[in-house]
XYZ file of N, CA and C in Angstrom:
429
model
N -22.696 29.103 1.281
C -21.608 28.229 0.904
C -21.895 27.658 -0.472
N -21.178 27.706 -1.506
C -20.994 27.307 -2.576
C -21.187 25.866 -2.743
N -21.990 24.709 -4.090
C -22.408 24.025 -3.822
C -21.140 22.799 -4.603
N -19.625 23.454 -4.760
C -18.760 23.038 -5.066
C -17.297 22.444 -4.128
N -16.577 21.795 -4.326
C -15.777 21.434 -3.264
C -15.196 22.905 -3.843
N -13.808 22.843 -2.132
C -12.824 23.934 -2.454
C -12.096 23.798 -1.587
N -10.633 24.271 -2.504
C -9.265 23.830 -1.398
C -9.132 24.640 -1.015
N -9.558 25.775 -0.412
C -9.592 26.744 0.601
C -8.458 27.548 0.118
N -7.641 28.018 1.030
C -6.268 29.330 1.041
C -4.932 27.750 0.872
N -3.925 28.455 1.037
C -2.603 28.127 0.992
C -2.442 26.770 1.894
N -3.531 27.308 3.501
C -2.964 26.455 4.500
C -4.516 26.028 4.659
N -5.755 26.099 4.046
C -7.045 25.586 4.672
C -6.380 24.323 3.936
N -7.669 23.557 4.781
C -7.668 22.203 4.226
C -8.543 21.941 3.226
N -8.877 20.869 2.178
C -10.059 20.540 1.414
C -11.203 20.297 2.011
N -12.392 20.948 1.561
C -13.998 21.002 2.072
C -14.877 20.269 0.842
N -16.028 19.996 1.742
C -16.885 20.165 0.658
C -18.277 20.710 1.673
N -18.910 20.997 1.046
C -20.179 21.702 1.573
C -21.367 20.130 1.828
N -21.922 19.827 2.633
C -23.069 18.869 2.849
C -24.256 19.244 3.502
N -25.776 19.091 3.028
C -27.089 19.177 3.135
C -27.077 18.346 4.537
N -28.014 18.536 6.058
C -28.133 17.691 6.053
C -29.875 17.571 6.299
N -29.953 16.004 5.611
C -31.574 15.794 4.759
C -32.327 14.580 5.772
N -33.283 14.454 6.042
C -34.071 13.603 7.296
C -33.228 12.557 6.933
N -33.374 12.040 5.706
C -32.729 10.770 5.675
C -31.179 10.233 6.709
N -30.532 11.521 6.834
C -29.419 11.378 7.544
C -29.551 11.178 9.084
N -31.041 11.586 9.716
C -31.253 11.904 11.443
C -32.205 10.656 12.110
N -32.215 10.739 12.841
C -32.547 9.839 13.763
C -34.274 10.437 13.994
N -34.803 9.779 15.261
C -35.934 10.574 14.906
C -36.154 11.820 16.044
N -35.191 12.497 16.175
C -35.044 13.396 17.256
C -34.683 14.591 16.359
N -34.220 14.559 14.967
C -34.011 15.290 13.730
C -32.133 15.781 14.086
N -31.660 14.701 14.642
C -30.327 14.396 14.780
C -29.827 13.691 13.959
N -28.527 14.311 13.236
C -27.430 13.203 12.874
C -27.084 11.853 13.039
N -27.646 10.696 12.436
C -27.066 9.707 13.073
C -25.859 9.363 13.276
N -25.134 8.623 14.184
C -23.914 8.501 14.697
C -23.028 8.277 13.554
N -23.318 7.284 12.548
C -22.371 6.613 11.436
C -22.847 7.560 9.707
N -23.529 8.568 9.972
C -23.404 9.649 8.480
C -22.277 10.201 8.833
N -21.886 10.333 10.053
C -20.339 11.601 10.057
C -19.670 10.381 9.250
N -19.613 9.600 9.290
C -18.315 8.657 8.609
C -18.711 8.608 7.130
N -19.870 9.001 6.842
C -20.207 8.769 5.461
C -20.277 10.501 4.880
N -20.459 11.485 5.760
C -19.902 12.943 5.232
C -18.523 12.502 4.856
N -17.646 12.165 5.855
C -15.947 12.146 5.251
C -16.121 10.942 4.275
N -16.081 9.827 4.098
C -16.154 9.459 2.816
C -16.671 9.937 1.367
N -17.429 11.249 1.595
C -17.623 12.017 0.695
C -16.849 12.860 0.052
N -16.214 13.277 1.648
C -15.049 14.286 1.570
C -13.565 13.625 0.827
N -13.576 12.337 1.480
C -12.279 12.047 1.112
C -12.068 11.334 -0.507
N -13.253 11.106 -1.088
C -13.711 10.676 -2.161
C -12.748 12.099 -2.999
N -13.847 12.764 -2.912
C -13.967 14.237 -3.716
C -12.623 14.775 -3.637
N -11.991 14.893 -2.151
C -10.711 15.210 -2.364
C -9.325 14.386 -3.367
N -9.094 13.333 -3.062
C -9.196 12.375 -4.330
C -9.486 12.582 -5.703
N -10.696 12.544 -6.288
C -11.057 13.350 -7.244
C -10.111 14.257 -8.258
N -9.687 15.329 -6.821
C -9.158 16.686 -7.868
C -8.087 16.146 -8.187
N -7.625 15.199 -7.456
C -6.361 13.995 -8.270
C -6.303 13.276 -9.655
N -7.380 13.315 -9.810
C -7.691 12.241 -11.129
C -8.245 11.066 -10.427
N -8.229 10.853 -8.960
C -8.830 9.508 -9.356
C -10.365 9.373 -8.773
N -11.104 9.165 -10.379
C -12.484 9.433 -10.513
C -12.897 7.840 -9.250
N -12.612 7.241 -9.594
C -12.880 5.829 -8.515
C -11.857 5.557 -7.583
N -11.752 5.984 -6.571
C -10.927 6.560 -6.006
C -10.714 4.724 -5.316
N -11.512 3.993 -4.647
C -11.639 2.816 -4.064
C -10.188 2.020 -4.923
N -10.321 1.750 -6.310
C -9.871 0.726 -7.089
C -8.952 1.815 -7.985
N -7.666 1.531 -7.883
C -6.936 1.968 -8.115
C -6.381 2.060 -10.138
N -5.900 2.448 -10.623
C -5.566 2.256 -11.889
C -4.700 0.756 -11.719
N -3.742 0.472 -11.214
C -2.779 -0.286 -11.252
C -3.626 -2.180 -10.754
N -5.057 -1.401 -10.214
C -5.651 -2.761 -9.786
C -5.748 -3.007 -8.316
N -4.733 -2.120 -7.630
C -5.153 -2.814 -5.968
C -6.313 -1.431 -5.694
N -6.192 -1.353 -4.160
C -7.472 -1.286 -3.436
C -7.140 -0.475 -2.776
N -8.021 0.704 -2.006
C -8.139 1.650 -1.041
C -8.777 1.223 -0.225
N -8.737 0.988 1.140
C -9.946 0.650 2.712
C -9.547 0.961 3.434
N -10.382 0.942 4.249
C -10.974 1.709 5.683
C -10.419 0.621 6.128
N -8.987 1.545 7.556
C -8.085 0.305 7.829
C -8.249 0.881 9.504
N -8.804 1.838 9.564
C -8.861 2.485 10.865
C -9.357 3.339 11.244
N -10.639 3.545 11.801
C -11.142 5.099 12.248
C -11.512 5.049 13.435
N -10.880 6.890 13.785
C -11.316 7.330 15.374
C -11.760 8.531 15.043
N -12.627 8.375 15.704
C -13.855 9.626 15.591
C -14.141 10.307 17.158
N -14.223 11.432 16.808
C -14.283 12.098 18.267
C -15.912 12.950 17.861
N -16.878 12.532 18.687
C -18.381 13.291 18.279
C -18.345 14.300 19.374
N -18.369 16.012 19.018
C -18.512 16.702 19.909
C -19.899 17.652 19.876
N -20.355 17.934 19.037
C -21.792 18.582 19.208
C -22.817 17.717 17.833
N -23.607 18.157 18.350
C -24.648 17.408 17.060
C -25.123 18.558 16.156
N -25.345 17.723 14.957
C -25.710 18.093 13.535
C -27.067 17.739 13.607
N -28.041 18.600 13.212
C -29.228 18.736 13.396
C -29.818 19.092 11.431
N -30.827 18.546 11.757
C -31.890 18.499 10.145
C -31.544 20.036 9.479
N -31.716 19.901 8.333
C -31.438 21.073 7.596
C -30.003 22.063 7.689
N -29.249 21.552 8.565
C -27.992 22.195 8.674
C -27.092 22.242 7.785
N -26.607 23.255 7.516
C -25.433 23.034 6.130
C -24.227 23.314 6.842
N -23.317 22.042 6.485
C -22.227 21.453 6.970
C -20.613 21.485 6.225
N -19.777 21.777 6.353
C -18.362 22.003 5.671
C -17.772 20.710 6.210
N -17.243 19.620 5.494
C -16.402 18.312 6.327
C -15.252 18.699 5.270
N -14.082 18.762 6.050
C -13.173 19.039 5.505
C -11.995 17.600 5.340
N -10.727 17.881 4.755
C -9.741 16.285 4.785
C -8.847 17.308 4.591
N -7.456 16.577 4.795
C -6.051 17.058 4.497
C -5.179 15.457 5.128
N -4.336 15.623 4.334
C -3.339 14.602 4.944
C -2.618 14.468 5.761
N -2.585 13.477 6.952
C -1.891 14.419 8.506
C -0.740 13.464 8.036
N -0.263 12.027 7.404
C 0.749 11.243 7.636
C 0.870 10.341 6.691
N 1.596 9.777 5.531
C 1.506 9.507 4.374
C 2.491 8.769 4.643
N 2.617 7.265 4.557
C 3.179 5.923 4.882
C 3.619 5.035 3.392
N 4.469 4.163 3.204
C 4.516 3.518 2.043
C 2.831 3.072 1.378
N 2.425 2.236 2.657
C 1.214 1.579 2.180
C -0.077 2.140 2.548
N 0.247 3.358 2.901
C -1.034 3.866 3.947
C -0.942 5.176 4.040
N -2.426 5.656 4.297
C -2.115 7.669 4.049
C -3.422 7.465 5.257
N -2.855 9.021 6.496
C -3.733 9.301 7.617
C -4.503 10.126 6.911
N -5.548 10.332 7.178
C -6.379 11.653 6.979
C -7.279 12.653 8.114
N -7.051 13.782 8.349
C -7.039 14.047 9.460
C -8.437 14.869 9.120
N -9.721 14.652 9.135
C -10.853 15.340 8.823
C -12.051 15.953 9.901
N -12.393 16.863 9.839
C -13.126 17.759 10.493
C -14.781 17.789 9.549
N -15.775 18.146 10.727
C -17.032 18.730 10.233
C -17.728 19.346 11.059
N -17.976 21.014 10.019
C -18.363 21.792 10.631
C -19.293 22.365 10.658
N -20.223 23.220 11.320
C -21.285 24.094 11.005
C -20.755 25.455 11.477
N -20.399 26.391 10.275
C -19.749 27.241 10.460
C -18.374 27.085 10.920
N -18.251 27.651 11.784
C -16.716 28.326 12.261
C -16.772 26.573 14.004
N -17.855 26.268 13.838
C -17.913 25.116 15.448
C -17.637 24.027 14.338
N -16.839 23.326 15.684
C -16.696 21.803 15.215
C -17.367 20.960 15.710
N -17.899 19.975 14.831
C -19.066 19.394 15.341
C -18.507 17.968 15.769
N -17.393 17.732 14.822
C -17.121 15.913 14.310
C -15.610 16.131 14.246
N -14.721 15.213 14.642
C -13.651 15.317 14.200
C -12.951 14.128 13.651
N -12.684 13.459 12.958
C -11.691 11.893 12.959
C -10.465 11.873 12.194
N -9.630 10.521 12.623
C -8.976 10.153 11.779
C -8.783 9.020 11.228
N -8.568 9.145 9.571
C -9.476 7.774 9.061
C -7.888 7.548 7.964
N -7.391 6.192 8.336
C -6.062 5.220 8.180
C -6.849 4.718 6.998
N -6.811 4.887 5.414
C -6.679 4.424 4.431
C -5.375 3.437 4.205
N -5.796 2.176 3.748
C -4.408 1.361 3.282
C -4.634 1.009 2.254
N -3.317 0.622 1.375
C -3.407 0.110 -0.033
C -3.465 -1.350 -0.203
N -4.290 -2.052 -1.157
C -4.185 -3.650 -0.538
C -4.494 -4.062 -2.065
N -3.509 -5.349 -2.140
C -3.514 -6.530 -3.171
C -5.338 -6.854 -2.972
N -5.709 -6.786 -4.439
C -7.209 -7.014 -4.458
C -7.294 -8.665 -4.332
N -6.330 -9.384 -4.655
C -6.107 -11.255 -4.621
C -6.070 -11.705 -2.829
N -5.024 -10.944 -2.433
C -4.732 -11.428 -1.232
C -5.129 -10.205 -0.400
N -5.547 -9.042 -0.389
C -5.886 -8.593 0.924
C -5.066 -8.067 2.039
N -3.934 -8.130 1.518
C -2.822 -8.002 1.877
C -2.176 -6.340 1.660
N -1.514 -5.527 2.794
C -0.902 -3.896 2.575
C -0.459 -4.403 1.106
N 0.069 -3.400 0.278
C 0.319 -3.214 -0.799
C 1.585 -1.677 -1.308
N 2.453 -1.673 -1.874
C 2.524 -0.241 -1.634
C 1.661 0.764 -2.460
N 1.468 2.251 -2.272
C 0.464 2.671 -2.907
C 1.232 3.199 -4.448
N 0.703 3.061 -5.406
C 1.153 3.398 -6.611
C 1.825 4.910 -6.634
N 3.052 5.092 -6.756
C 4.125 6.196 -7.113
C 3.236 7.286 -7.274
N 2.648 7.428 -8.245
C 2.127 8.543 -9.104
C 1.328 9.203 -7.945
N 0.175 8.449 -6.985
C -0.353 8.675 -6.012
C 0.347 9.251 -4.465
N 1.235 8.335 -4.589
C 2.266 9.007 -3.037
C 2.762 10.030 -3.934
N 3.399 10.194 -4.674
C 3.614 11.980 -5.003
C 3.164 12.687 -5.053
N 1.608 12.476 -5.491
C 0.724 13.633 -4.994
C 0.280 13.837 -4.015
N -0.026 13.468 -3.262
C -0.530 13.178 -1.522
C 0.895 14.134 -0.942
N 2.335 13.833 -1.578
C 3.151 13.962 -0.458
C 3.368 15.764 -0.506
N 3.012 16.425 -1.633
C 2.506 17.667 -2.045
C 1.994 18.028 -1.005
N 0.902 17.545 -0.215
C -0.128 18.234 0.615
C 0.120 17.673 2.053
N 0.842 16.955 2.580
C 1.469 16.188 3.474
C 2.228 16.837 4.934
């Protein structure tokens, strides 16, 4: 696997390829429970990215991207040295809020699955926000 992201075919979703390094396992040379959430924040970073937005958190316009909701389904474990594909695509794209429907794999098995509710928020008040135009049009591309 190539040590670059990639948007796969027509209908794959966005990947990126991930190491996984002791630092990530427990001491059984397991995955700890909360790196799958930090593989997809990698993923969903990077996917982002091929957008333009290099800081994907803090928006050009000034508000905010967060973690407004995640469900994670853990079905097999990720073990030391495994090289891992966590993929993203957009399952549901809201005024103030975009679903992301992400997978991680070893090979062709699924190991991890979630879905992680990004919202847009006034950096003053904390408050939904809508997400800047330029951004819901691109998202709604892949949607």
């Amino acid at each position: 696997m190539s040590e670059v992201a990639s948007t796969g075919g027509a209908n794959a979703p966005f990947a990126i390829p991930v190491r996984v390094y002791i630092e990530d396992t427990d001491a059984g040379g397991i995955v700890y429970y909360v790196n799958y959430l930090k593989f997809m924040e990698r993923s969903r970073t990077e996917f982002l990215r091929q957008y333009g937005y290099d800081k994907p958190a803090i928006l050009d316009d000034g508000s905010l991207l967060v973690v407004h909701r995640a469900e994670v389904n853990y079905r097999r474990s990720a073990r030391l040295d495994d090289l891992l594909s966590v993929t993203t695509e957009v399952d549901t794209l809201a005024r103030t809020n975009v679903l992301f429907k992400q997978g991680i794999y070893r090979g062709n098995e699924l190991l991890c699955e979630g879905l992680i509710r990004i919202a847009c928020v006034n950096p003053d008040t904390m408050r939904p926000c809508a997400m800047p135009p330029g951004m819901r049009e691109q998202l709604a591309t892949v949607a």
